[in-house]
């Protein structure tokens, strides 16, 4: 096989594996793929030397839309507030589409992702990387003062977690809406800073009365 | 039994049931309580007529600290930003204590709560009720303009969900910190409003380039 043939075959087998996951409602290994496709084990091994290679390919396919969105938004010429919103909203809307299409399958992918977190971590790190770029741009324009990029990153990630966490989608899908996300992004741009402005107690937490 | 005796007995049996849950790592029913305490089924039935009465008593015990915190904070004379912070921070710190004491037991309670959501819902509604009171107070002072109480409630709940959701605790405990929560509360007070201030697109979501 040429490299291009191998890539095409890999894509095809990954799609086939994802169809099988959807049909069976369970994780799929290389042996299942051999049984379902009647392709020889040796040929499957050529494409996916290890079990984790098959799973990694599935995860790559799952996140391919997210990555395209993030690259496009970061490279766009939108105002920075709009970039932030698109960065989260587009992925959220696509994720919700997937969830509503088949909630049980979505839940299964969440489980598989949690059980194989090492395969997923790279994509979460990549999202943090792109968001850090956007934060740096925003800070150049004077937003999020008195915060390191990492500190702003963790605070923003926590404030928008309802729109990025598949587990939150499973729990409160019906409460999530794009216009709420827009108000949250606006709140972050208007209010996020590293300054202590009155929420924390000077004298410690248990200072009631 | 007098009503007071019955209350005391109920409390004692509820505590015993929670000890059994911790020991066994599994849900406990009335039959388990009979077997473990050697108290007669008839006597147990007097205290907990239905299985759900036992579970409800366990849930009540679980949430008793939260309710005390919320009542105390709402009735306090703290500045409104401080009230918001205490409202969330105290419950978060107590929850984290419980989680770190026994992560597996904490996860079991999460599961039991999810499986018996009807017993839990009242407490979530009560938290929303108290938070709505705080929001009304804040709005009297000019915060959160152009938002109904309900709209502010849902936005605030979403922005602080990392500090209220036991599922988030299970997932990202090590990323949660009281000082981050304080910065989120400050951000909400400085920035939350109902006005569209640039995050949402005028021309629809897919408006990049």
Short mmCIF file of C-alpha atoms in Angstrom, two decimals:
data_model
loop_
_atom_site.label_atom_id
_atom_site.label_comp_id
_atom_site.label_asym_id
_atom_site.label_seq_id
_atom_site.Cartn_x
_atom_site.Cartn_y
_atom_site.Cartn_z
CA UNK A 1 0.00 0.00 0.00
CA UNK A 2 1.14 3.56 -0.63
CA UNK A 3 0.92 6.00 2.26
CA UNK A 4 -2.14 7.60 0.65
CA UNK A 5 -3.84 4.21 0.27
CA UNK A 6 -3.03 3.44 3.88
CA UNK A 7 -4.54 6.76 5.01
CA UNK A 8 -7.68 6.13 2.98
CA UNK A 9 -7.99 2.61 4.37
CA UNK A 10 -7.46 3.89 7.89
CA UNK A 11 -10.21 6.48 7.49
CA UNK A 12 -12.57 3.88 6.08
CA UNK A 13 -11.88 1.40 8.89
CA UNK A 14 -12.26 4.10 11.51
CA UNK A 15 -15.67 4.99 10.10
CA UNK A 16 -16.61 1.32 10.03
CA UNK A 17 -15.55 0.97 13.68
CA UNK A 18 -17.70 3.97 14.63
CA UNK A 19 -20.68 2.46 12.81
CA UNK A 20 -20.16 -0.72 14.81
CA UNK A 21 -19.98 1.23 18.05
CA UNK A 22 -23.29 2.89 17.15
CA UNK A 23 -24.93 -0.42 16.19
CA UNK A 24 -23.75 -2.39 19.20
CA UNK A 25 -23.69 0.35 21.80
CA UNK A 26 -20.34 -0.91 23.01
CA UNK A 27 -16.62 -0.37 22.55
CA UNK A 28 -15.08 -2.03 19.50
CA UNK A 29 -11.66 -3.66 19.31
CA UNK A 30 -9.53 -4.85 16.42
CA UNK A 31 -10.97 -8.38 16.67
CA UNK A 32 -14.50 -7.01 16.19
CA UNK A 33 -13.30 -5.11 13.15
CA UNK A 34 -11.77 -8.28 11.66
CA UNK A 35 -15.01 -10.20 12.27
CA UNK A 36 -17.27 -7.47 10.87
CA UNK A 37 -15.25 -6.55 7.79
CA UNK A 38 -13.75 -9.94 6.84
CA UNK A 39 -10.48 -8.07 6.32
CA UNK A 40 -7.56 -10.19 7.53
CA UNK A 41 -6.11 -9.62 10.93
CA UNK A 42 -2.71 -9.04 9.31
CA UNK A 43 -4.12 -6.24 7.17
CA UNK A 44 -5.88 -4.63 10.18
CA UNK A 45 -2.61 -4.89 12.12
CA UNK A 46 -0.87 -3.05 9.31
CA UNK A 47 -3.27 -0.11 9.74
CA UNK A 48 -3.64 -0.28 13.52
CA UNK A 49 -0.55 -1.96 15.04
CA UNK A 50 -1.94 -1.60 18.58
CA UNK A 51 -5.47 -1.56 20.02
CA UNK A 52 -4.83 2.01 21.15
CA UNK A 53 -4.12 3.01 17.53
CA UNK A 54 -7.70 2.11 16.62
CA UNK A 55 -9.07 4.01 19.59
CA UNK A 56 -6.82 7.00 18.87
CA UNK A 57 -8.15 7.10 15.30
CA UNK A 58 -11.71 7.13 16.61
CA UNK A 59 -10.90 9.98 19.01
CA UNK A 60 -9.19 11.87 16.18
CA UNK A 61 -12.33 11.57 14.07
CA UNK A 62 -14.52 12.64 16.99
CA UNK A 63 -12.49 15.84 17.53
CA UNK A 64 -11.80 16.69 13.89
CA UNK A 65 -14.70 19.16 13.72
CA UNK A 66 -13.62 20.90 16.93
CA UNK A 67 -10.10 21.34 15.65
CA UNK A 68 -11.27 22.78 12.34
CA UNK A 69 -13.52 25.23 14.22
CA UNK A 70 -10.77 26.33 16.57
CA UNK A 71 -8.22 26.84 13.79
CA UNK A 72 -10.71 28.80 11.72
CA UNK A 73 -11.82 31.03 14.62
CA UNK A 74 -8.29 31.79 15.81
CA UNK A 75 -7.25 32.72 12.25
CA UNK A 76 -10.35 34.85 11.61
CA UNK A 77 -10.53 38.64 11.62
CA UNK A 78 -13.51 38.84 13.98
CA UNK A 79 -13.53 41.19 16.98
CA UNK A 80 -12.06 39.39 19.98
CA UNK A 81 -15.39 39.03 21.85
CA UNK A 82 -16.91 37.44 18.76
CA UNK A 83 -13.94 35.09 18.43
CA UNK A 84 -14.44 33.87 21.99
CA UNK A 85 -18.11 33.31 21.40
CA UNK A 86 -17.61 31.45 18.11
CA UNK A 87 -14.83 29.41 19.68
CA UNK A 88 -17.24 27.96 22.22
CA UNK A 89 -20.63 28.29 20.48
CA UNK A 90 -19.78 26.41 17.30
CA UNK A 91 -18.40 23.45 19.19
CA UNK A 92 -21.31 23.50 21.61
CA UNK A 93 -23.92 23.52 18.82
CA UNK A 94 -22.21 20.66 16.99
CA UNK A 95 -21.89 18.70 20.23
CA UNK A 96 -25.57 19.24 21.02
CA UNK A 97 -26.49 18.05 17.54
CA UNK A 98 -24.54 14.86 18.15
CA UNK A 99 -26.05 14.44 21.59
CA UNK A 100 -29.65 14.92 20.42
CA UNK A 101 -29.17 12.63 17.43
CA UNK A 102 -28.42 9.72 19.75
CA UNK A 103 -28.15 10.45 23.49
CA UNK A 104 -27.21 6.87 24.39
CA UNK A 105 -24.40 6.78 21.82
CA UNK A 106 -23.19 10.17 23.03
CA UNK A 107 -23.13 8.86 26.60
CA UNK A 108 -21.19 5.80 25.43
CA UNK A 109 -18.54 8.00 23.80
CA UNK A 110 -18.29 9.98 27.05
CA UNK A 111 -17.66 6.75 28.93
CA UNK A 112 -15.12 5.53 26.39
CA UNK A 113 -13.38 8.90 26.53
CA UNK A 114 -13.25 8.84 30.34
CA UNK A 115 -11.94 5.27 30.33
CA UNK A 116 -9.24 6.14 27.79
CA UNK A 117 -8.44 9.61 28.98
CA UNK A 118 -4.85 9.50 27.72
CA UNK A 119 -6.13 9.49 24.14
CA UNK A 120 -8.37 12.48 24.81
CA UNK A 121 -5.99 14.62 26.84
CA UNK A 122 -4.09 15.88 23.80
CA UNK A 123 -7.27 17.40 22.37
CA UNK A 124 -8.12 19.13 25.64
CA UNK A 125 -4.57 20.50 25.74
CA UNK A 126 -4.96 21.68 22.15
CA UNK A 127 -8.19 23.52 23.03
CA UNK A 128 -6.34 25.15 25.96
CA UNK A 129 -3.55 26.11 23.58
CA UNK A 130 -5.92 27.86 21.16
CA UNK A 131 -7.86 29.51 23.98
CA UNK A 132 -4.57 30.79 25.41
CA UNK A 133 -3.88 32.44 22.05
CA UNK A 134 -7.25 34.16 22.19
CA UNK A 135 -6.64 35.25 25.80
CA UNK A 136 -3.29 36.77 24.80
CA UNK A 137 -5.04 38.71 22.00
CA UNK A 138 -7.72 39.91 24.43
CA UNK A 139 -5.12 41.01 26.96
CA UNK A 140 -3.31 43.01 24.26
CA UNK A 141 -6.59 44.91 23.91
CA UNK A 142 -6.74 45.48 27.66
CA UNK A 143 -9.18 42.75 28.73
CA UNK A 144 -8.64 40.39 31.70
CA UNK A 145 -6.16 42.68 33.50
CA UNK A 146 -3.92 41.47 36.32
CA UNK A 147 -4.15 37.81 35.32
CA UNK A 148 -1.56 35.49 33.85
CA UNK A 149 -2.72 33.68 30.73
CA UNK A 150 -2.89 30.41 32.68
CA UNK A 151 -4.96 31.92 35.44
CA UNK A 152 -7.37 33.51 32.94
CA UNK A 153 -7.52 30.16 31.11
CA UNK A 154 -8.57 28.20 34.16
CA UNK A 155 -11.15 30.81 35.23
CA UNK A 156 -12.68 31.05 31.75
CA UNK A 157 -12.71 27.27 31.34
CA UNK A 158 -14.57 26.99 34.65
CA UNK A 159 -17.13 29.68 33.76
CA UNK A 160 -18.01 28.12 30.39
CA UNK A 161 -17.75 24.47 31.44
CA UNK A 162 -21.48 23.94 30.85
CA UNK A 163 -20.82 24.55 27.16
CA UNK A 164 -17.66 22.46 26.78
CA UNK A 165 -18.18 19.43 29.03
CA UNK A 166 -20.01 16.49 27.43
CA UNK A 167 -20.96 15.38 30.96
CA UNK A 168 -22.78 18.67 31.52
CA UNK A 169 -24.56 18.18 28.19
CA UNK A 170 -25.76 14.79 29.43
CA UNK A 171 -27.06 16.35 32.64
CA UNK A 172 -28.54 19.73 31.67
CA UNK A 173 -28.87 19.84 27.88
CA UNK A 174 -32.29 21.52 28.09
CA UNK A 175 -30.88 24.42 30.13
CA UNK A 176 -28.11 25.21 27.67
CA UNK A 177 -28.62 27.83 24.98
CA UNK A 178 -26.40 29.81 22.65
CA UNK A 179 -27.76 33.16 23.86
CA UNK A 180 -26.92 32.25 27.47
CA UNK A 181 -23.38 31.42 26.38
CA UNK A 182 -23.20 34.85 24.69
CA UNK A 183 -24.20 36.57 27.97
CA UNK A 184 -21.55 34.56 29.82
CA UNK A 185 -18.86 35.61 27.30
CA UNK A 186 -20.02 39.23 27.59
CA UNK A 187 -19.84 38.94 31.39
CA UNK A 188 -16.29 37.59 31.19
CA UNK A 189 -15.20 40.45 28.90
CA UNK A 190 -16.86 43.08 31.08
CA UNK A 191 -15.85 41.66 34.44
CA UNK A 192 -12.92 39.25 34.48
CA UNK A 193 -9.83 40.59 36.24
CA UNK A 194 -7.29 39.41 38.78
CA UNK A 195 -8.18 42.09 41.29
CA UNK A 196 -9.90 41.24 44.55
CA UNK A 197 -13.08 43.30 44.39
CA UNK A 198 -15.03 42.27 47.41
CA UNK A 199 -16.16 38.65 47.08
CA UNK A 200 -13.38 37.15 49.19
CA UNK A 201 -13.28 37.89 52.87
CA UNK A 202 -10.35 39.77 54.36
CA UNK A 203 -10.81 37.97 57.63
CA UNK A 204 -11.41 34.43 56.39
CA UNK A 205 -14.37 32.47 55.22
CA UNK A 206 -16.41 31.99 58.37
CA UNK A 207 -16.89 35.71 58.95
CA UNK A 208 -20.70 35.87 58.97
CA UNK A 209 -21.83 38.20 61.80
CA UNK B 1 -43.47 6.48 71.10
CA UNK B 2 -43.86 10.23 71.51
CA UNK B 3 -43.17 12.41 68.46
CA UNK B 4 -39.84 13.44 70.00
CA UNK B 5 -38.84 9.83 70.58
CA UNK B 6 -39.80 9.01 67.02
CA UNK B 7 -37.67 11.89 65.70
CA UNK B 8 -34.71 10.77 67.78
CA UNK B 9 -35.12 7.19 66.59
CA UNK B 10 -35.42 8.34 63.00
CA UNK B 11 -32.20 10.34 63.24
CA UNK B 12 -30.40 7.40 64.82
CA UNK B 13 -31.58 4.95 62.17
CA UNK B 14 -30.70 7.37 59.39
CA UNK B 15 -27.17 7.65 60.76
CA UNK B 16 -26.99 3.86 61.04
CA UNK B 17 -28.12 3.52 57.42
CA UNK B 18 -25.42 5.98 56.30
CA UNK B 19 -22.81 4.02 58.23
CA UNK B 20 -23.95 0.88 56.42
CA UNK B 21 -23.75 2.65 53.05
CA UNK B 22 -20.17 3.67 53.88
CA UNK B 23 -19.22 0.17 55.04
CA UNK B 24 -20.79 -1.72 52.15
CA UNK B 25 -20.34 0.82 49.37
CA UNK B 26 -23.89 0.19 48.23
CA UNK B 27 -27.42 1.49 48.66
CA UNK B 28 -29.24 0.35 51.80
CA UNK B 29 -32.92 -0.58 52.07
CA UNK B 30 -35.22 -1.13 55.02
CA UNK B 31 -34.51 -4.88 55.00
CA UNK B 32 -30.77 -4.21 55.40
CA UNK B 33 -31.55 -1.93 58.30
CA UNK B 34 -33.66 -4.64 59.98
CA UNK B 35 -30.88 -7.21 59.49
CA UNK B 36 -28.12 -4.90 60.74
CA UNK B 37 -29.90 -3.41 63.77
CA UNK B 38 -32.04 -6.37 64.91
CA UNK B 39 -34.86 -3.87 65.31
CA UNK B 40 -38.15 -5.42 64.21
CA UNK B 41 -39.50 -4.78 60.76
CA UNK B 42 -42.68 -3.42 62.35
CA UNK B 43 -40.71 -0.84 64.31
CA UNK B 44 -38.69 0.17 61.24
CA UNK B 45 -41.96 0.47 59.30
CA UNK B 46 -43.27 2.81 61.97
CA UNK B 47 -40.33 5.16 61.40
CA UNK B 48 -40.04 4.70 57.63
CA UNK B 49 -43.41 3.60 56.20
CA UNK B 50 -42.00 3.45 52.65
CA UNK B 51 -38.55 2.69 51.21
CA UNK B 52 -38.48 6.25 49.88
CA UNK B 53 -38.93 7.58 53.43
CA UNK B 54 -35.61 6.04 54.40
CA UNK B 55 -33.91 7.43 51.32
CA UNK B 56 -35.51 10.86 51.86
CA UNK B 57 -34.17 10.90 55.43
CA UNK B 58 -30.67 10.14 54.13
CA UNK B 59 -30.93 12.93 51.56
CA UNK B 60 -32.18 15.31 54.26
CA UNK B 61 -29.17 14.49 56.40
CA UNK B 62 -26.82 14.93 53.43
CA UNK B 63 -28.19 18.42 52.69
CA UNK B 64 -28.66 19.63 56.27
CA UNK B 65 -25.31 21.47 56.32
CA UNK B 66 -26.06 23.20 52.99
CA UNK B 67 -29.40 24.42 54.23
CA UNK B 68 -27.96 25.77 57.46
CA UNK B 69 -25.28 27.61 55.44
CA UNK B 70 -27.77 29.11 53.02
CA UNK B 71 -30.15 30.28 55.76
CA UNK B 72 -27.30 31.81 57.73
CA UNK B 73 -25.80 33.59 54.72
CA UNK B 74 -29.11 34.99 53.46
CA UNK B 75 -29.93 36.31 56.95
CA UNK B 76 -26.47 37.80 57.48
CA UNK B 77 -25.55 41.48 57.27
CA UNK B 78 -22.58 40.93 54.92
CA UNK B 79 -22.11 43.07 51.78
CA UNK B 80 -23.92 41.41 48.89
CA UNK B 81 -20.75 40.29 47.05
CA UNK B 82 -19.57 38.62 50.24
CA UNK B 83 -22.94 36.93 50.69
CA UNK B 84 -22.70 35.42 47.21
CA UNK B 85 -19.22 34.16 47.86
CA UNK B 86 -20.06 32.65 51.24
CA UNK B 87 -23.20 31.11 49.76
CA UNK B 88 -21.12 29.07 47.33
CA UNK B 89 -17.75 28.83 49.06
CA UNK B 90 -18.93 27.34 52.33
CA UNK B 91 -20.90 24.62 50.61
CA UNK B 92 -18.02 23.93 48.22
CA UNK B 93 -15.45 23.58 51.02
CA UNK B 94 -17.68 21.24 52.99
CA UNK B 95 -18.41 19.20 49.86
CA UNK B 96 -14.72 18.96 49.07
CA UNK B 97 -14.01 17.79 52.60
CA UNK B 98 -16.58 15.04 52.18
CA UNK B 99 -15.18 14.13 48.78
CA UNK B 100 -11.56 13.94 49.93
CA UNK B 101 -12.47 11.99 53.04
CA UNK B 102 -13.80 9.14 50.91
CA UNK B 103 -13.93 9.69 47.13
CA UNK B 104 -15.60 6.34 46.43
CA UNK B 105 -18.34 6.96 48.98
CA UNK B 106 -18.86 10.45 47.58
CA UNK B 107 -19.21 8.98 44.08
CA UNK B 108 -21.71 6.44 45.43
CA UNK B 109 -23.86 9.22 46.90
CA UNK B 110 -23.72 11.01 43.54
CA UNK B 111 -24.99 7.86 41.87
CA UNK B 112 -27.70 7.33 44.47
CA UNK B 113 -28.76 10.96 44.10
CA UNK B 114 -28.92 10.70 40.31
CA UNK B 115 -30.91 7.48 40.51
CA UNK B 116 -33.36 9.01 43.02
CA UNK B 117 -33.48 12.49 41.61
CA UNK B 118 -37.01 13.16 42.87
CA UNK B 119 -35.72 13.12 46.46
CA UNK B 120 -32.93 15.55 45.59
CA UNK B 121 -34.86 18.00 43.44
CA UNK B 122 -36.45 19.80 46.40
CA UNK B 123 -33.03 20.73 47.76
CA UNK B 124 -31.87 22.05 44.40
CA UNK B 125 -35.06 24.10 44.19
CA UNK B 126 -34.42 25.41 47.69
CA UNK B 127 -30.89 26.49 46.73
CA UNK B 128 -32.40 28.28 43.71
CA UNK B 129 -34.93 29.92 46.00
CA UNK B 130 -32.24 31.30 48.33
CA UNK B 131 -30.02 32.35 45.43
CA UNK B 132 -33.01 34.18 43.92
CA UNK B 133 -33.34 36.14 47.17
CA UNK B 134 -29.68 37.13 46.95
CA UNK B 135 -30.10 38.10 43.29
CA UNK B 136 -33.06 40.33 44.18
CA UNK B 137 -30.96 42.02 46.86
CA UNK B 138 -28.10 42.54 44.40
CA UNK B 139 -30.44 43.99 41.80
CA UNK B 140 -31.80 46.47 44.35
CA UNK B 141 -28.22 47.68 44.62
CA UNK B 142 -27.97 48.00 40.84
CA UNK B 143 -26.14 44.79 39.96
CA UNK B 144 -27.15 42.40 37.13
CA UNK B 145 -29.14 45.03 35.15
CA UNK B 146 -31.60 44.13 32.39
CA UNK B 147 -32.08 40.57 33.62
CA UNK B 148 -35.08 38.91 35.20
CA UNK B 149 -34.28 37.09 38.42
CA UNK B 150 -34.77 33.75 36.67
CA UNK B 151 -32.45 34.64 33.84
CA UNK B 152 -29.78 35.87 36.26
CA UNK B 153 -30.28 32.67 38.26
CA UNK B 154 -29.66 30.35 35.35
CA UNK B 155 -26.61 32.33 34.15
CA UNK B 156 -25.04 32.46 37.61
CA UNK B 157 -25.75 28.79 38.24
CA UNK B 158 -24.01 27.95 34.97
CA UNK B 159 -20.97 30.13 35.70
CA UNK B 160 -20.40 28.62 39.16
CA UNK B 161 -21.39 25.04 38.34
CA UNK B 162 -17.82 23.80 38.96
CA UNK B 163 -18.34 24.75 42.62
CA UNK B 164 -21.84 23.35 43.09
CA UNK B 165 -21.96 20.15 41.04
CA UNK B 166 -20.74 17.01 42.80
CA UNK B 167 -20.06 15.54 39.35
CA UNK B 168 -17.63 18.36 38.61
CA UNK B 169 -15.97 17.72 41.98
CA UNK B 170 -15.47 14.09 40.93
CA UNK B 171 -13.91 15.18 37.65
CA UNK B 172 -11.76 18.23 38.41
CA UNK B 173 -11.38 18.48 42.19
CA UNK B 174 -7.71 19.42 41.93
CA UNK B 175 -8.52 22.41 39.71
CA UNK B 176 -11.05 23.91 42.10
CA UNK B 177 -10.02 26.52 44.64
CA UNK B 178 -11.78 29.04 46.84
CA UNK B 179 -9.80 31.98 45.45
CA UNK B 180 -10.83 31.04 41.90
CA UNK B 181 -14.45 30.99 43.01
CA UNK B 182 -13.94 34.48 44.50
CA UNK B 183 -12.62 35.78 41.14
CA UNK B 184 -15.65 34.24 39.39
CA UNK B 185 -18.05 35.93 41.83
CA UNK B 186 -16.21 39.24 41.33
CA UNK B 187 -16.46 38.76 37.56
CA UNK B 188 -20.20 38.18 37.83
CA UNK B 189 -20.69 41.33 39.93
CA UNK B 190 -18.56 43.44 37.63
CA UNK B 191 -19.85 42.06 34.36
CA UNK B 192 -23.21 40.27 34.42
CA UNK B 193 -25.97 42.12 32.58
CA UNK B 194 -28.70 41.32 30.11
CA UNK B 195 -27.32 43.63 27.44
CA UNK B 196 -25.81 42.26 24.26
CA UNK B 197 -22.29 43.65 24.31
CA UNK B 198 -20.62 42.09 21.36
CA UNK B 199 -20.20 38.36 21.89
CA UNK B 200 -23.24 37.31 19.88
CA UNK B 201 -23.23 37.86 16.15
CA UNK B 202 -25.74 40.19 14.56
CA UNK B 203 -25.70 38.12 11.42
CA UNK B 204 -25.79 34.63 12.86
CA UNK B 205 -23.27 32.18 14.13
CA UNK B 206 -21.41 31.11 11.01
CA UNK B 207 -20.19 34.60 10.15
CA UNK B 208 -16.45 34.02 10.15
CA UNK B 209 -14.93 35.83 7.12
#
